[in-house]
Amino acid sequence: DSTDWSCAYDAPLTILWNLFRDRPDYFNTFQDAPALARLFLDKFPLCIGHENLLVDLRNDIRNALFATQPMLFPRTGPVMTSVTDVVSAILRHEQRGTASGQCNACGFETDTTVDILHSLLWSLPVSVWRPFYSNRSTISASEYVSCLTSGGLTFPCGVCSSLTRIHVSLEDVPPMIFIEASNASVTADLTLDLHLTLCVASMQLAAVVYHGFDHFTCRYLASDGSTWYHDGAHTGAACVRETGFTPSPSALAQCRSRTASHYIFVRV
């Protein structure tokens, strides 16, 4: 929508739609989807052969978010909205694990909570992971996840107020995770291992969102190995197949002068 900017909705919705068409049984894994996620889960089957209905579905999501937080999700005009905020609002779920920490100063142990236990949007500021990895300028998606779950996050001790590292125990693998790429400070992995309480689960890169020039686009990595590009401003509702493109961490960092902003992994 070039009048009422919609790219922050178009990019994640296009990825979810391609997942639905490419892997028909995949969305059976969304057992505890909240009301907003049910909008596309319930309506995607109705859009097969009637792709024009996807615009109505996008607008339904926009209207629902605007009704709850109009400043964060403006409905009209050339105003940017964040993909991070859209995904965080839509793809939430019941808690899938626990988070706890033990203070190094006084030994006090306590449980806490972190957003990744409730959201499929995993966000970690550069200011957190950079000191965790000896002030490196870039890390991989796998390192990003390890920092999130294994002590990168901190909270004040309830007894002595010293910063205490949080360790997250995931009980099962989420159906997907959106990882913020911090303007290419985080590089892609084609696969990553997610350490659960009782096992290790593999996740596969399925898509990348790109940002630049006040606009979001996306690239979808299909299960047959093909890759597809979408830019609502230029390709409309269609995804364009990329011939001769071979996914790799360096190749996925950029797409048509825009930089990776989010990596989307799905469970294998």
XYZ file of N, CA and C in Angstrom:
804
model
N 0.860 -1.175 0.000
C 0.000 0.000 0.000
C 0.902 1.232 0.000
N 1.031 1.903 -1.134
C 1.947 3.035 -1.254
C 1.406 4.297 -0.583
N 0.106 4.307 -0.299
C -0.494 5.461 0.368
C -0.397 5.317 1.886
N -0.865 4.180 2.379
C -0.788 3.880 3.811
C 0.232 2.761 3.980
N 1.461 3.124 4.193
C 2.591 2.191 4.128
C 2.309 0.880 4.861
N 2.524 -0.231 4.160
C 2.153 -1.544 4.707
C 3.285 -2.558 4.699
N 4.503 -2.144 4.313
C 5.567 -3.136 4.097
C 5.945 -3.889 5.363
N 5.776 -3.284 6.539
C 6.111 -3.977 7.781
C 5.138 -5.118 8.059
N 3.975 -5.096 7.427
C 3.015 -6.191 7.517
C 3.187 -7.148 6.343
N 3.467 -6.592 5.154
C 3.573 -7.411 3.947
C 4.702 -8.428 4.048
N 5.863 -8.008 4.572
C 7.012 -8.909 4.605
C 6.744 -10.153 5.469
N 6.358 -10.004 6.743
C 6.103 -11.221 7.531
C 4.909 -12.020 7.028
N 3.867 -11.344 6.540
C 2.704 -12.074 6.042
C 3.063 -12.875 4.792
N 3.900 -12.310 3.909
C 4.344 -13.034 2.723
C 5.132 -14.276 3.109
N 5.984 -14.155 4.118
C 6.761 -15.305 4.581
C 5.840 -16.379 5.147
N 4.886 -15.984 5.982
C 3.955 -16.951 6.559
C 3.099 -17.611 5.485
N 2.672 -16.842 4.478
C 1.878 -17.391 3.383
C 2.690 -18.415 2.577
N 3.961 -18.097 2.304
C 4.804 -19.041 1.566
C 5.062 -20.303 2.376
N 5.240 -20.166 3.675
C 5.374 -21.347 4.522
C 4.125 -22.212 4.451
N 2.978 -21.575 4.476
C 1.710 -22.293 4.418
C 1.563 -23.065 3.106
N 1.941 -22.458 1.982
C 1.815 -23.115 0.691
C 2.920 -24.137 0.456
N 4.110 -23.836 0.960
C 5.269 -24.700 0.721
C 5.273 -25.928 1.627
N 4.787 -25.746 2.853
C 4.813 -26.824 3.840
C 3.423 -26.915 4.468
N 2.467 -27.554 3.784
C 1.057 -27.503 4.190
C 0.783 -27.952 5.623
N 1.573 -28.885 6.130
C 1.302 -29.398 7.476
C 2.009 -28.591 8.556
N 2.782 -27.603 8.140
C 3.630 -26.908 9.105
C 2.826 -26.186 10.183
N 1.716 -25.581 9.798
C 0.986 -24.760 10.754
C 0.193 -25.579 11.763
N 0.246 -26.913 11.622
C -0.314 -27.741 12.687
C 0.489 -27.602 13.975
N 1.722 -27.067 13.845
C 2.561 -26.896 15.034
C 2.148 -25.682 15.861
N 1.271 -24.829 15.326
C 0.807 -23.648 16.057
C -0.407 -24.028 16.911
N -0.166 -24.853 17.925
C -1.280 -25.365 18.707
C -1.860 -24.323 19.667
N -1.014 -23.416 20.142
C -1.473 -22.457 21.157
C -1.442 -21.035 20.621
N -1.764 -20.881 19.332
C -1.696 -19.559 18.705
C -2.705 -18.607 19.336
N -2.293 -17.368 19.599
C -3.212 -16.378 20.158
C -4.185 -15.871 19.101
N -5.097 -14.995 19.521
C -6.193 -14.560 18.647
C -5.690 -13.902 17.362
N -4.675 -13.028 17.455
C -4.201 -12.353 16.247
C -3.598 -13.329 15.260
N -2.841 -14.307 15.746
C -2.268 -15.310 14.849
C -3.355 -16.169 14.220
N -4.467 -16.358 14.921
C -5.561 -17.167 14.373
C -6.177 -16.491 13.156
N -6.016 -15.166 13.037
C -6.543 -14.478 11.860
C -5.975 -15.069 10.582
N -4.635 -15.232 10.519
C -4.079 -15.775 9.285
C -4.139 -17.301 9.252
N -4.060 -17.970 10.393
C -4.153 -19.422 10.395
C -5.512 -19.895 9.878
N -6.562 -19.185 10.274
C -7.916 -19.571 9.859
C -8.234 -19.125 8.431
N -7.646 -17.997 7.994
C -8.023 -17.446 6.690
C -7.103 -17.851 5.544
N -5.903 -18.349 5.848
C -5.011 -18.768 4.772
C -5.669 -19.801 3.843
N -6.343 -20.833 4.367
C -6.966 -21.803 3.451
C -7.970 -21.164 2.495
N -8.640 -20.103 2.927
C -9.627 -19.430 2.089
C -8.965 -18.623 0.975
N -7.674 -18.325 1.127
C -6.959 -17.498 0.150
C -6.368 -18.311 -0.999
N -6.392 -19.638 -0.903
C -5.857 -20.464 -1.985
C -6.714 -20.275 -3.231
N -6.089 -19.802 -4.303
C -6.827 -19.503 -5.525
C -7.512 -18.154 -5.494
N -7.465 -17.489 -4.364
C -8.064 -16.157 -4.216
C -7.065 -15.264 -3.484
N -5.862 -15.137 -4.043
C -4.782 -14.442 -3.352
C -5.098 -12.978 -3.080
N -6.063 -12.416 -3.800
C -6.445 -11.028 -3.527
C -6.990 -10.864 -2.112
N -7.464 -11.962 -1.513
C -7.974 -11.903 -0.146
C -6.862 -11.666 0.876
N -5.598 -11.890 0.467
C -4.488 -11.647 1.378
C -4.406 -10.166 1.757
N -4.795 -9.293 0.843
C -4.798 -7.859 1.154
C -5.824 -7.578 2.254
N -6.987 -8.195 2.152
C -8.002 -8.016 3.191
C -7.502 -8.560 4.531
N -6.818 -9.702 4.475
C -6.285 -10.291 5.701
C -5.247 -9.370 6.330
N -4.342 -8.837 5.501
C -3.352 -7.887 6.015
C -4.028 -6.694 6.674
N -5.057 -6.171 6.038
C -5.743 -5.005 6.591
C -6.494 -5.347 7.879
N -6.998 -6.567 7.977
C -7.637 -6.991 9.231
C -6.625 -6.968 10.380
N -5.413 -7.454 10.095
C -4.364 -7.455 11.122
C -3.968 -6.025 11.475
N -3.814 -5.184 10.453
C -3.474 -3.775 10.694
C -4.532 -3.097 11.562
N -5.788 -3.322 11.225
C -6.878 -2.686 11.977
C -6.906 -3.161 13.426
N -6.655 -4.465 13.621
C -6.674 -5.000 14.981
C -5.536 -4.413 15.816
N -4.355 -4.283 15.217
C -3.221 -3.725 15.951
C -3.410 -2.227 16.201
N -3.935 -1.522 15.209
C -4.190 -0.089 15.376
C -5.184 0.160 16.508
N -6.171 -0.705 16.626
C -7.191 -0.539 17.665
C -6.596 -0.687 19.062
N -5.540 -1.471 19.182
C -4.938 -1.696 20.498
C -3.841 -0.676 20.825
N -3.020 -0.309 19.800
C -1.904 0.615 20.029
C -1.738 1.530 18.810
N -2.556 2.549 18.690
C -2.556 3.391 17.487
C -1.243 4.134 17.252
N -0.506 4.464 18.274
C 0.754 5.161 18.070
C 1.831 4.224 17.537
N 1.826 2.979 17.994
C 2.817 2.001 17.559
C 2.484 1.427 16.189
N 1.186 1.343 15.873
C 0.748 0.766 14.606
C -0.170 1.751 13.875
N 0.394 2.849 13.354
C -0.428 3.836 12.635
C -1.105 3.200 11.427
N -2.329 3.630 11.176
C -3.120 2.972 10.124
C -3.080 3.709 8.791
N -2.835 5.007 8.800
C -2.896 5.768 7.555
C -1.638 6.618 7.381
N -1.341 6.919 6.114
C -0.250 7.823 5.797
C 1.083 7.116 5.586
N 2.071 7.843 5.071
C 3.410 7.287 4.827
C 4.235 7.262 6.105
N 3.839 6.377 7.031
C 4.480 6.293 8.341
C 5.026 4.878 8.529
N 6.290 4.785 8.933
C 6.927 3.485 9.122
C 6.412 2.788 10.375
N 6.268 1.478 10.273
C 6.019 0.597 11.407
C 7.135 -0.439 11.420
N 7.472 -0.944 12.573
C 8.563 -1.895 12.709
C 8.083 -3.329 12.519
N 8.821 -4.114 11.717
C 8.538 -5.543 11.594
C 8.660 -6.215 12.958
N 9.635 -5.777 13.735
C 9.811 -6.324 15.086
C 8.544 -6.154 15.907
N 7.955 -4.957 15.884
C 6.747 -4.709 16.667
C 5.561 -5.526 16.142
N 5.440 -5.629 14.822
C 4.329 -6.387 14.234
C 4.421 -7.859 14.616
N 5.593 -8.453 14.418
C 5.763 -9.874 14.721
C 5.610 -10.134 16.212
N 6.167 -9.250 17.030
C 6.065 -9.427 18.479
C 4.620 -9.392 18.948
N 3.801 -8.571 18.298
C 2.389 -8.462 18.685
C 1.571 -9.658 18.218
N 1.908 -10.203 17.053
C 1.098 -11.265 16.457
C 1.515 -12.650 16.945
N 2.827 -12.921 16.919
C 3.299 -14.280 17.155
C 3.728 -14.467 18.611
N 2.748 -14.496 19.482
C 2.974 -14.782 20.892
C 2.332 -16.127 21.232
N 2.725 -16.711 22.348
C 2.235 -18.038 22.695
C 2.338 -18.246 24.202
N 1.843 -19.383 24.652
C 1.964 -19.733 26.062
C 3.431 -19.981 26.403
N 3.798 -19.798 27.661
C 5.186 -19.962 28.075
C 5.677 -21.363 27.755
N 6.896 -21.437 27.169
C 7.451 -22.708 26.714
C 8.681 -23.140 27.514
N 8.896 -22.569 28.668
C 10.067 -22.945 29.445
C 10.200 -22.085 30.683
N 11.399 -22.072 31.236
C 11.663 -21.304 32.450
C 12.942 -20.498 32.287
N 13.093 -19.484 33.124
C 14.299 -18.672 33.152
C 14.689 -18.457 34.611
N 15.965 -18.580 34.899
C 16.411 -18.438 36.275
C 17.849 -17.942 36.309
N 18.293 -17.520 37.489
C 19.665 -17.055 37.648
C 20.127 -17.188 39.076
N 21.438 -17.301 39.236
C 22.041 -17.327 40.561
C 23.064 -16.215 40.652
N 22.911 -15.352 41.638
C 23.786 -14.197 41.805
C 25.201 -14.639 42.159
N 26.188 -14.149 41.439
C 27.579 -14.471 41.731
C 28.077 -13.776 43.002
N 27.422 -12.692 43.378
C 27.876 -11.930 44.546
C 27.394 -12.526 45.862
N 26.098 -12.864 45.926
C 25.546 -13.351 47.198
C 24.997 -14.768 47.130
N 24.934 -15.341 45.934
C 24.467 -16.714 45.792
C 22.968 -16.887 45.735
N 22.212 -15.788 45.774
C 20.750 -15.879 45.758
C 20.258 -16.416 44.416
N 19.379 -17.419 44.469
C 18.810 -18.010 43.260
C 17.351 -17.591 43.137
N 16.930 -17.293 41.926
C 15.531 -16.894 41.722
C 15.100 -17.179 40.288
N 13.809 -17.365 40.129
C 13.220 -17.504 38.797
C 12.817 -16.133 38.282
N 12.830 -15.987 36.986
C 12.412 -14.731 36.369
C 11.698 -15.065 35.066
N 11.479 -14.085 34.228
C 10.861 -14.341 32.930
C 11.544 -13.488 31.883
N 11.579 -13.988 30.672
C 12.131 -13.251 29.536
C 11.158 -13.386 28.376
N 11.194 -12.428 27.460
C 10.177 -12.371 26.414
C 10.240 -13.560 25.468
N 11.426 -14.163 25.269
C 11.503 -15.271 24.314
C 10.718 -16.488 24.777
N 10.322 -16.527 26.051
C 9.475 -17.620 26.516
C 8.033 -17.437 26.083
N 7.681 -16.235 25.613
C 6.302 -15.931 25.241
C 6.156 -15.483 23.786
N 7.266 -15.220 23.110
C 7.206 -14.609 21.784
C 8.090 -15.362 20.804
N 7.683 -15.368 19.531
C 8.509 -15.948 18.470
C 9.446 -14.911 17.878
N 9.390 -13.683 18.379
C 10.338 -12.632 18.001
C 11.430 -12.603 19.068
N 12.665 -12.943 18.672
C 13.785 -12.981 19.606
C 14.678 -11.789 19.325
N 14.780 -10.908 20.292
C 15.496 -9.650 20.110
C 16.573 -9.502 21.179
N 17.764 -9.139 20.739
C 18.890 -8.975 21.651
C 19.700 -7.769 21.214
N 19.752 -6.704 22.009
C 20.489 -5.507 21.608
C 21.980 -5.779 21.409
N 22.578 -5.025 20.498
C 24.016 -5.130 20.275
C 24.773 -4.859 21.577
N 24.263 -3.943 22.395
C 24.926 -3.588 23.650
C 24.986 -4.754 24.634
N 24.155 -5.791 24.396
C 24.166 -6.967 25.259
C 25.125 -8.026 24.724
N 25.002 -8.356 23.426
C 25.831 -9.459 22.929
C 27.283 -9.064 22.644
N 27.549 -7.784 22.390
C 28.931 -7.405 22.058
C 29.896 -7.667 23.226
N 29.600 -7.234 24.463
C 30.511 -7.590 25.566
C 30.526 -9.082 25.866
N 29.425 -9.771 25.600
C 29.361 -11.220 25.828
C 30.347 -11.947 24.927
N 30.606 -11.390 23.734
C 31.532 -11.988 22.772
C 32.766 -11.101 22.561
N 33.307 -10.599 23.652
C 34.598 -9.878 23.645
C 34.621 -8.728 22.652
N 33.504 -7.993 22.575
C 33.409 -6.768 21.765
C 33.608 -7.001 20.272
N 33.248 -8.181 19.805
C 33.260 -8.421 18.360
C 32.204 -7.555 17.682
N 32.417 -7.263 16.403
C 31.475 -6.415 15.667
C 30.340 -7.211 15.041
N 30.542 -8.505 14.821
C 29.489 -9.354 14.246
C 29.481 -10.701 14.956
N 28.316 -11.328 14.972
C 28.174 -12.696 15.463
C 27.231 -13.439 14.525
N 27.205 -14.754 14.628
C 26.294 -15.556 13.818
C 24.942 -15.676 14.509
N 23.943 -16.125 13.762
C 22.617 -16.338 14.344
C 22.675 -17.374 15.465
N 23.504 -18.399 15.300
C 23.639 -19.421 16.334
C 24.225 -18.823 17.610
N 25.219 -17.959 17.476
C 25.804 -17.305 18.642
C 24.796 -16.369 19.303
N 23.992 -15.720 18.504
C 22.938 -14.826 18.995
C 21.978 -15.592 19.905
N 21.532 -16.760 19.429
C 20.603 -17.584 20.204
C 21.270 -18.091 21.467
N 22.533 -18.485 21.371
C 23.258 -18.956 22.543
C 23.376 -17.863 23.598
N 23.629 -16.634 23.172
C 23.721 -15.510 24.107
C 22.376 -15.268 24.790
N 21.298 -15.361 24.027
C 19.962 -15.133 24.576
C 19.596 -16.153 25.652
N 20.016 -17.396 25.445
C 19.557 -18.470 26.319
C 20.568 -18.840 27.399
N 21.819 -18.419 27.242
C 22.874 -18.923 28.127
C 23.658 -17.833 28.836
N 22.980 -16.809 29.308
C 23.633 -15.859 30.181
C 23.876 -14.478 29.626
N 23.454 -14.213 28.405
C 23.634 -12.879 27.856
C 22.719 -11.848 28.489
N 21.512 -12.275 28.851
C 20.557 -11.394 29.512
C 20.826 -11.372 31.017
N 20.573 -10.231 31.642
C 20.790 -10.104 33.083
C 19.601 -9.418 33.752
N 19.510 -9.550 35.067
C 18.512 -8.823 35.856
C 19.107 -8.566 37.240
N 18.636 -7.535 37.958
C 19.194 -7.220 39.277
C 18.822 -8.285 40.305
N 19.795 -8.699 41.075
C 19.543 -9.652 42.158
C 18.539 -9.055 43.148
N 17.601 -9.876 43.607
C 16.587 -9.397 44.532
C 17.101 -9.129 45.925
N 18.320 -9.567 46.225
C 18.883 -9.367 47.557
C 19.915 -8.246 47.567
N 20.905 -8.331 46.646
C 22.001 -7.359 46.687
C 22.051 -6.437 45.480
N 21.130 -6.631 44.530
C 21.002 -5.791 43.333
C 22.134 -5.967 42.315
N 23.044 -6.915 42.531
C 24.084 -7.190 41.536
C 23.443 -7.797 40.284
N 24.004 -7.490 39.121
C 23.467 -8.043 37.888
C 23.688 -9.553 37.852
N 22.622 -10.280 37.593
C 22.636 -11.740 37.600
C 22.316 -12.254 36.206
N 23.126 -13.184 35.708
C 22.918 -13.714 34.365
C 21.730 -14.684 34.340
N 20.933 -14.575 33.260
C 19.736 -15.396 33.119
C 20.042 -16.589 32.216
N 19.640 -17.763 32.665
C 19.758 -18.975 31.850
C 18.345 -19.487 31.558
N 18.084 -19.691 30.275
C 16.745 -20.078 29.816
C 16.713 -21.568 29.506
N 15.697 -22.253 30.015
C 15.476 -23.667 29.713
C 14.200 -23.792 28.902
N 14.338 -24.131 27.630
C 13.192 -24.295 26.748
C 12.691 -25.736 26.822
N 11.388 -25.893 27.012
C 10.817 -27.228 27.150
C 10.555 -27.877 25.804
N 10.237 -27.093 24.798
C 10.076 -27.639 23.451
C 10.490 -26.589 22.442
N 10.657 -27.025 21.207
C 11.142 -26.124 20.170
C 9.977 -25.303 19.628
N 10.125 -23.993 19.526
C 9.040 -23.176 18.960
C 8.863 -23.486 17.485
N 7.667 -23.249 16.925
C 7.450 -23.545 15.501
C 8.334 -22.709 14.584
N 8.672 -21.499 15.001
C 9.581 -20.647 14.246
C 10.117 -19.586 15.185
N 11.217 -18.953 14.773
C 11.707 -17.789 15.513
C 12.150 -16.722 14.509
N 11.786 -15.481 14.800
C 12.246 -14.316 14.054
C 13.402 -13.710 14.848
N 14.599 -13.694 14.283
C 15.772 -13.155 14.952
C 16.113 -11.799 14.353
N 16.221 -10.784 15.200
C 16.636 -9.467 14.731
C 18.107 -9.500 14.332
N 18.406 -9.017 13.130
C 19.774 -9.087 12.619
C 20.601 -7.857 12.952
N 20.027 -6.868 13.592
C 20.762 -5.672 14.019
C 21.547 -5.039 12.875
N 20.849 -4.813 11.741
C 21.488 -4.165 10.589
C 22.756 -4.891 10.151
N 22.633 -6.209 9.999
C 23.706 -7.071 9.489
C 24.844 -7.271 10.480
N 24.675 -6.835 11.736
C 25.658 -7.190 12.754
C 25.564 -8.672 13.102
N 24.427 -9.274 12.769
C 24.221 -10.707 12.955
C 24.168 -11.352 11.581
N 24.999 -12.355 11.356
C 25.041 -13.031 10.059
C 24.188 -14.289 10.086
N 23.749 -14.701 8.919
C 22.856 -15.847 8.808
C 23.601 -17.158 9.031
N 22.885 -18.132 9.542
C 23.275 -19.538 9.496
C 22.172 -20.249 8.720
N 22.530 -21.234 7.900
C 21.499 -21.977 7.183
C 20.759 -22.926 8.114
N 21.416 -23.361 9.170
C 20.785 -24.162 10.219
C 21.341 -23.714 11.555
N 20.591 -23.963 12.615
C 21.100 -23.723 13.965
C 20.517 -24.775 14.897
N 21.250 -25.036 15.968
C 20.803 -25.980 16.987
C 20.237 -25.222 18.169
N 19.079 -25.654 18.609
C 18.416 -25.037 19.754
C 18.449 -26.036 20.903
N 19.105 -25.664 21.983
C 19.263 -26.570 23.122
C 18.029 -26.493 24.016
N 17.325 -27.622 24.101
C 16.141 -27.721 24.938
C 16.510 -28.370 26.266
N 15.532 -28.494 27.146
C 15.781 -29.063 28.455
C 16.299 -30.496 28.353
N 15.742 -31.279 27.429
C 16.080 -32.700 27.350
C 16.780 -33.101 26.063
N 16.901 -32.204 25.104
C 17.504 -32.593 23.834
C 17.966 -31.360 23.066
N 18.514 -31.584 21.900
C 18.906 -30.516 20.994
C 18.054 -30.631 19.736
N 17.431 -29.532 19.314
C 16.577 -29.519 18.133
C 17.226 -28.687 17.043
N 17.038 -29.113 15.805
C 17.587 -28.388 14.668
C 16.522 -27.475 14.074
N 16.942 -26.271 13.677
C 16.072 -25.332 12.991
C 16.742 -24.919 11.684
N 15.929 -24.596 10.694
C 16.412 -24.311 9.350
C 16.004 -22.906 8.939
N 16.925 -22.188 8.298
C 16.599 -20.850 7.807
C 15.567 -20.954 6.692
N 14.456 -20.213 6.844
C 13.379 -20.272 5.859
C 13.164 -18.955 5.139
N 13.622 -17.836 5.725
C 13.362 -16.540 5.100
C 14.237 -15.471 5.739
N 14.348 -14.353 5.021
C 15.077 -13.194 5.519
C 14.251 -11.950 5.189
N 14.128 -11.046 6.150
C 13.516 -9.735 5.904
C 14.651 -8.735 5.727
N 14.480 -7.818 4.777
C 15.488 -6.793 4.499
C 14.890 -5.409 4.707
N 15.764 -4.474 5.084
C 15.308 -3.104 5.305
C 16.311 -2.117 4.728
N 15.781 -1.050 4.157
C 16.602 0.039 3.644
C 15.730 1.038 2.923
N 16.105 2.310 2.973
C 15.352 3.364 2.296
C 13.893 3.396 2.758
N 13.696 3.195 4.088
C 12.350 3.225 4.691
C 11.414 2.200 4.062
N 11.930 0.999 3.803
C 11.103 -0.001 3.147
C 11.593 -1.398 3.525
N 10.637 -2.330 3.741
C 10.947 -3.724 4.026
C 10.634 -4.597 2.810
N 11.522 -5.543 2.521
C 11.302 -6.570 1.511
C 11.639 -7.914 2.160
N 11.489 -9.005 1.408
C 11.834 -10.297 1.990
C 12.279 -11.288 0.920
N 12.939 -12.310 1.382
C 13.400 -13.418 0.534
C 12.971 -14.718 1.216
N 12.379 -15.618 0.437
C 11.910 -16.893 0.988
C 12.762 -18.035 0.430
N 13.212 -18.920 1.313
C 14.001 -20.081 0.925
C 13.091 -21.303 0.965
N 12.686 -21.775 -0.199
C 11.703 -22.853 -0.292
C 12.323 -24.201 0.063
N 11.465 -25.151 0.401
C 11.938 -26.473 0.806
C 12.605 -27.226 -0.337
N 12.335 -26.837 -1.607
C 12.973 -27.503 -2.744
C 14.307 -26.870 -3.117
N 14.776 -25.895 -2.337
C 16.065 -25.261 -2.584
C 15.994 -23.970 -3.381
N 14.839 -23.635 -3.939
C 14.705 -22.395 -4.696
C 14.554 -21.216 -3.744
N 14.850 -20.016 -4.224
C 14.676 -18.801 -3.431
C 13.777 -17.828 -4.183
N 13.007 -17.048 -3.431
C 11.990 -16.173 -3.999
C 12.067 -14.802 -3.342
N 11.929 -13.767 -4.148
C 12.051 -12.385 -3.682
C 10.699 -11.696 -3.742
N 10.408 -10.914 -2.705
C 9.158 -10.154 -2.697
C 9.408 -8.719 -2.275
N 8.851 -7.801 -3.033
C 8.869 -6.371 -2.729
C 7.533 -5.823 -3.174
N 6.641 -5.581 -2.202
C 5.286 -5.165 -2.553
C 5.232 -3.946 -3.438
N 6.246 -3.070 -3.357
C 6.246 -1.848 -4.163
C 6.565 -2.127 -5.626
N 7.232 -3.259 -5.908
C 7.658 -3.538 -7.280
C 7.138 -4.864 -7.824
N 7.021 -5.882 -6.980
C 6.525 -7.173 -7.467
C 5.049 -7.363 -7.156
N 4.442 -6.406 -6.464
C 3.025 -6.527 -6.130
C 2.788 -7.699 -5.201
N 1.779 -8.497 -5.522
C 1.458 -9.655 -4.695
C 2.326 -10.863 -5.019
N 3.103 -10.774 -6.103
C 3.870 -11.922 -6.570
C 5.235 -12.000 -5.905
N 5.739 -13.221 -5.787
C 7.125 -13.472 -5.418
C 7.875 -13.887 -6.676
N 9.051 -13.336 -6.878
C 9.834 -13.573 -8.092
C 10.937 -14.574 -7.792
N 11.020 -15.633 -8.591
C 12.058 -16.642 -8.375
C 13.422 -16.071 -8.731
N 14.414 -16.345 -7.864
C 15.774 -15.877 -8.096
C 16.581 -17.012 -8.725
N 16.923 -16.874 -9.974
C 17.695 -17.903 -10.658
C 19.183 -17.654 -10.440
N 19.910 -18.728 -10.210
C 21.353 -18.620 -10.049
C 21.809 -18.134 -8.696
N 20.895 -18.004 -7.745
C 21.272 -17.533 -6.410
C 21.535 -18.723 -5.500
N 22.672 -18.715 -4.812
C 23.023 -19.768 -3.867
C 23.081 -19.174 -2.462
N 22.194 -19.582 -1.565
C 22.194 -19.013 -0.209
C 23.487 -19.317 0.535
N 24.029 -18.304 1.169
C 25.197 -18.425 2.039
C 25.134 -17.252 3.010
N 25.840 -17.310 4.135
C 25.791 -16.189 5.080
C 26.104 -14.845 4.440
N 27.111 -14.788 3.588
C 27.471 -13.513 2.965
C 26.450 -13.093 1.916
N 25.949 -14.048 1.139
C 24.987 -13.709 0.088
C 23.652 -13.258 0.662
N 23.288 -13.780 1.818
C 21.992 -13.459 2.420
C 22.005 -12.138 3.189
N 23.178 -11.566 3.406
C 23.277 -10.338 4.205
C 22.693 -9.132 3.492
N 22.656 -9.168 2.175
C 22.145 -8.049 1.386
C 21.167 -8.563 0.332
N 20.251 -7.709 -0.063
C 19.343 -8.045 -1.161
C 18.896 -6.754 -1.837
N 19.397 -6.540 -3.044
C 19.003 -5.381 -3.852
C 19.144 -4.079 -3.072
N 20.340 -3.882 -2.539
C 20.742 -2.652 -1.832
C 20.100 -2.495 -0.460
N 19.425 -3.538 0.025
C 18.886 -3.492 1.384
C 19.594 -4.524 2.254
N 19.571 -4.296 3.550
C 20.342 -5.094 4.501
C 19.424 -5.986 5.322
N 19.895 -7.177 5.630
C 19.103 -8.116 6.434
C 18.728 -7.503 7.771
N 17.450 -7.577 8.108
C 16.986 -7.076 9.407
C 16.452 -8.190 10.298
N 15.973 -9.290 9.705
C 15.451 -10.405 10.482
C 15.716 -11.714 9.734
N 16.110 -12.740 10.502
C 16.221 -14.094 9.964
C 15.105 -14.937 10.567
N 14.456 -15.734 9.738
C 13.333 -16.555 10.199
C 13.724 -18.019 10.091
N 13.747 -18.686 11.223
C 14.076 -20.111 11.283
C 12.812 -20.897 11.626
N 12.708 -22.085 11.037
C 11.580 -22.970 11.329
C 12.140 -24.312 11.804
N 11.362 -24.987 12.611
C 11.850 -26.267 13.110
C 11.792 -27.318 12.009
N 12.755 -28.199 12.026
C 12.887 -29.220 10.984
C 11.976 -30.398 11.340
